Amino acid sequence: MEPEEAEPKSYSRRQFFRHLSWSVLGFAGLAAVPFVVSSLIPRKVIENKRIRIGKPGDFPINRMTYLPDSHLYILRDPSGIAAMSAICTHLGCVVEQDVSGFLCPCHGSSFSLNGVVEKGPAPRNLPWYRVSTLPDQSLVVNMNQQVSPETRLQT
Amino acid sequence: MPVPEQSTGKERAAERLRKVSQNFFLHIHDPRLFPDSLSPLSTMGLGVILASLFIVQLTTGMLLMVHYTPSVDTAYFSVKEIIFYVPGGRVFRNIHRWSAHAMVFVTFLHLFRTFYKGSYYGSRRTNWVIGVVLLLVVMMMSFSGYLLPWDQLAFWAVTIGSNIAASFREFTDLLGITGHINPGGFFRKILIGGQEVSQATLTRFFTLHVMILPVTLLVLIGYHFWRIRKAGGLARPLDGDISSPDQIPAWPTAFWAEVSIFLTVVAMLLVVGMLADAPLKTIANPNFPENPAKSPWYLLGIQEIVSYSAFAGGFVIPLLFITFLIYIPWFDPDGSAHQGVWFGGKNGLKVTWLSALIGAMIPIVLIVLSIFIKSPGTQGSSLNILLTMVLNPGTLSVIGYFIWTGMVRKATSSRRLTVLALFTAFMMGWTIFMIIGIWFRGENWQLGI
Ligand code: FES
């Protein structure tokens, strides 16, 4: 039906507009992708990675105290204070303490008392975080900084 | 226009023509079809059952949505309100839940029927792929609804599920580049809207569940139906010629057949919905996981292999399986001998039985072995991570399945038998891991009875 087909050499106006429409549609679609994706990324401010946990005196000596809100175990022993994550490195359940270490209820990973994986499927050890003090003596755990399990904040 | 009682043949033909051209139903169906297409054994009506379940889901879903509030503070209580205060609310919720489970189950049956009857050849290829995508969307639909009640089960199932999405991290860890690029973590963040399951997650899952996924499903289902006609109509006799006079008019025969399936589905759901209550645990507590925290049954097979290795079980094996599913019609394109024949004939049936046996035996043996051989402690070294990825019942089973399939291919050099072997073995494996997950995993994911 289209008369243009009869003269193959010419690039008809209709063809031109068809190509133009498709390209505009395509480019508009592509251009929208980064905006859509970035709008889906949660804002950074929500992540609070430095947590105030109270004063050294709040923690009994030679015990690991669990802080529910921040998912941390706080260890206080004669040489100082340290903080370990309570989130299983397998799929993120909260590990529970038992006599010889920590146990994950979700798929049975177990960790030693200083967070080293004893039984899979957890692929990594439980991380320990840097603890520091504010001028008013309250403690801050910085979850951006990992330290070795032996590190203590002298108190 | 009612037909006069003593209408002439001509008038009746005209009346039929009017109905045919104005009838929405006949835009879905061919106007004429073979009586065989309606026989229960040819398609088992699974597609129509699924469509019926979907209609039930849309209806009950809208009713529930009126009372539900997607906020972490009130979601749980609004569900309680639906159960205890809203008239009929308990039954609507039960039906919605059971019908969702049924939808996943029947989708699998539909997949089995299509596969074992060889209905993926030629122009039905496109519809096979759409079908695989539909299977995934149905499962996502069900899983996203799982979080909405915000109870313990929901919270921990989604925590685990979203971390499976991030398990790609084990791979980047292995390469030592997680610090620079972490696609697993990025994807998880987009999915749950933050670092942990929270209000942002609930909002996102709610949007997925009531908007994005249903619309996707609706569009895909429409396309799925249309493709049936494009590919030559419903299942029909192999020698059936479309112009053959043995056909019957679709209206109203097929229509009433479909309505009766729909009514049966609704009736059964009503009975189940009144008798069996959908579970609701205590309100979500981010500090104490359910012990054991189990995902819905259709994901428990995956959860089981994830419990050996998150990356292999949650990422590699499912991806491998889906790729295989989609690839089937291209690997085995020539259906001249088996199209529409259950199991492709006698040999096929034999291979299917054998593959089912082997598909079940390999994981059972491996799991029993794993009780005696203690898995090596993964001290965080790359070698150990790699070892757990490979040396576990899940990965080893899959390797075993590929070896078995290779043997079948070599012995028979039939492509149809090859796909029959792999598909059956995979599905058997999935079922075995699912059964282990459902009945043999107790507290702390300990193996026991
Ligand atoms: S989440 Fe801890 S073992 Fe899976």
Short mmCIF file of C-alpha atoms and ligand atoms in Angstrom, two decimals, chain A residues 87-95 103-111 119-122, chain B residues 160 163 306-307, ligand 1:
data_model
loop_
_atom_site.label_atom_id
_atom_site.label_comp_id
_atom_site.label_asym_id
_atom_site.label_seq_id
_atom_site.Cartn_x
_atom_site.Cartn_y
_atom_site.Cartn_z
CA ILE A 87 25.07 -10.75 62.92
CA CYS A 88 25.87 -14.07 61.32
CA THR A 89 28.05 -13.65 58.24
CA HIS A 90 26.06 -16.30 56.43
CA LEU A 91 22.61 -14.81 55.98
CA GLY A 92 22.23 -12.28 58.74
CA CYS A 93 20.49 -13.99 61.64
CA VAL A 94 21.43 -12.95 65.17
CA VAL A 95 23.83 -15.43 66.78
CA LEU A 103 25.61 -20.45 67.56
CA CYS A 104 23.46 -19.30 64.68
CA PRO A 105 19.92 -20.66 64.88
CA CYS A 106 19.20 -20.25 61.20
CA HIS A 107 21.54 -22.72 59.50
CA GLY A 108 23.67 -23.90 62.37
CA SER A 109 26.93 -21.98 61.88
CA SER A 110 29.03 -21.90 65.02
CA PHE A 111 31.72 -19.48 66.09
CA LYS A 119 31.44 -24.70 61.44
CA GLY A 120 29.99 -23.43 58.16
CA PRO A 121 28.07 -22.31 56.21
CA ALA A 122 29.12 -18.88 57.47
CA ILE B 160 17.36 -14.58 55.04
CA ASN B 163 20.78 -11.99 52.22
CA VAL B 306 21.73 -22.32 50.95
CA SER B 307 22.47 -23.73 54.36
S1 FES C 1 22.31 -17.06 58.93
FE1 FES C 1 23.66 -17.92 60.33
S2 FES C 1 23.97 -19.86 59.56
FE2 FES C 1 22.68 -18.99 58.09
#
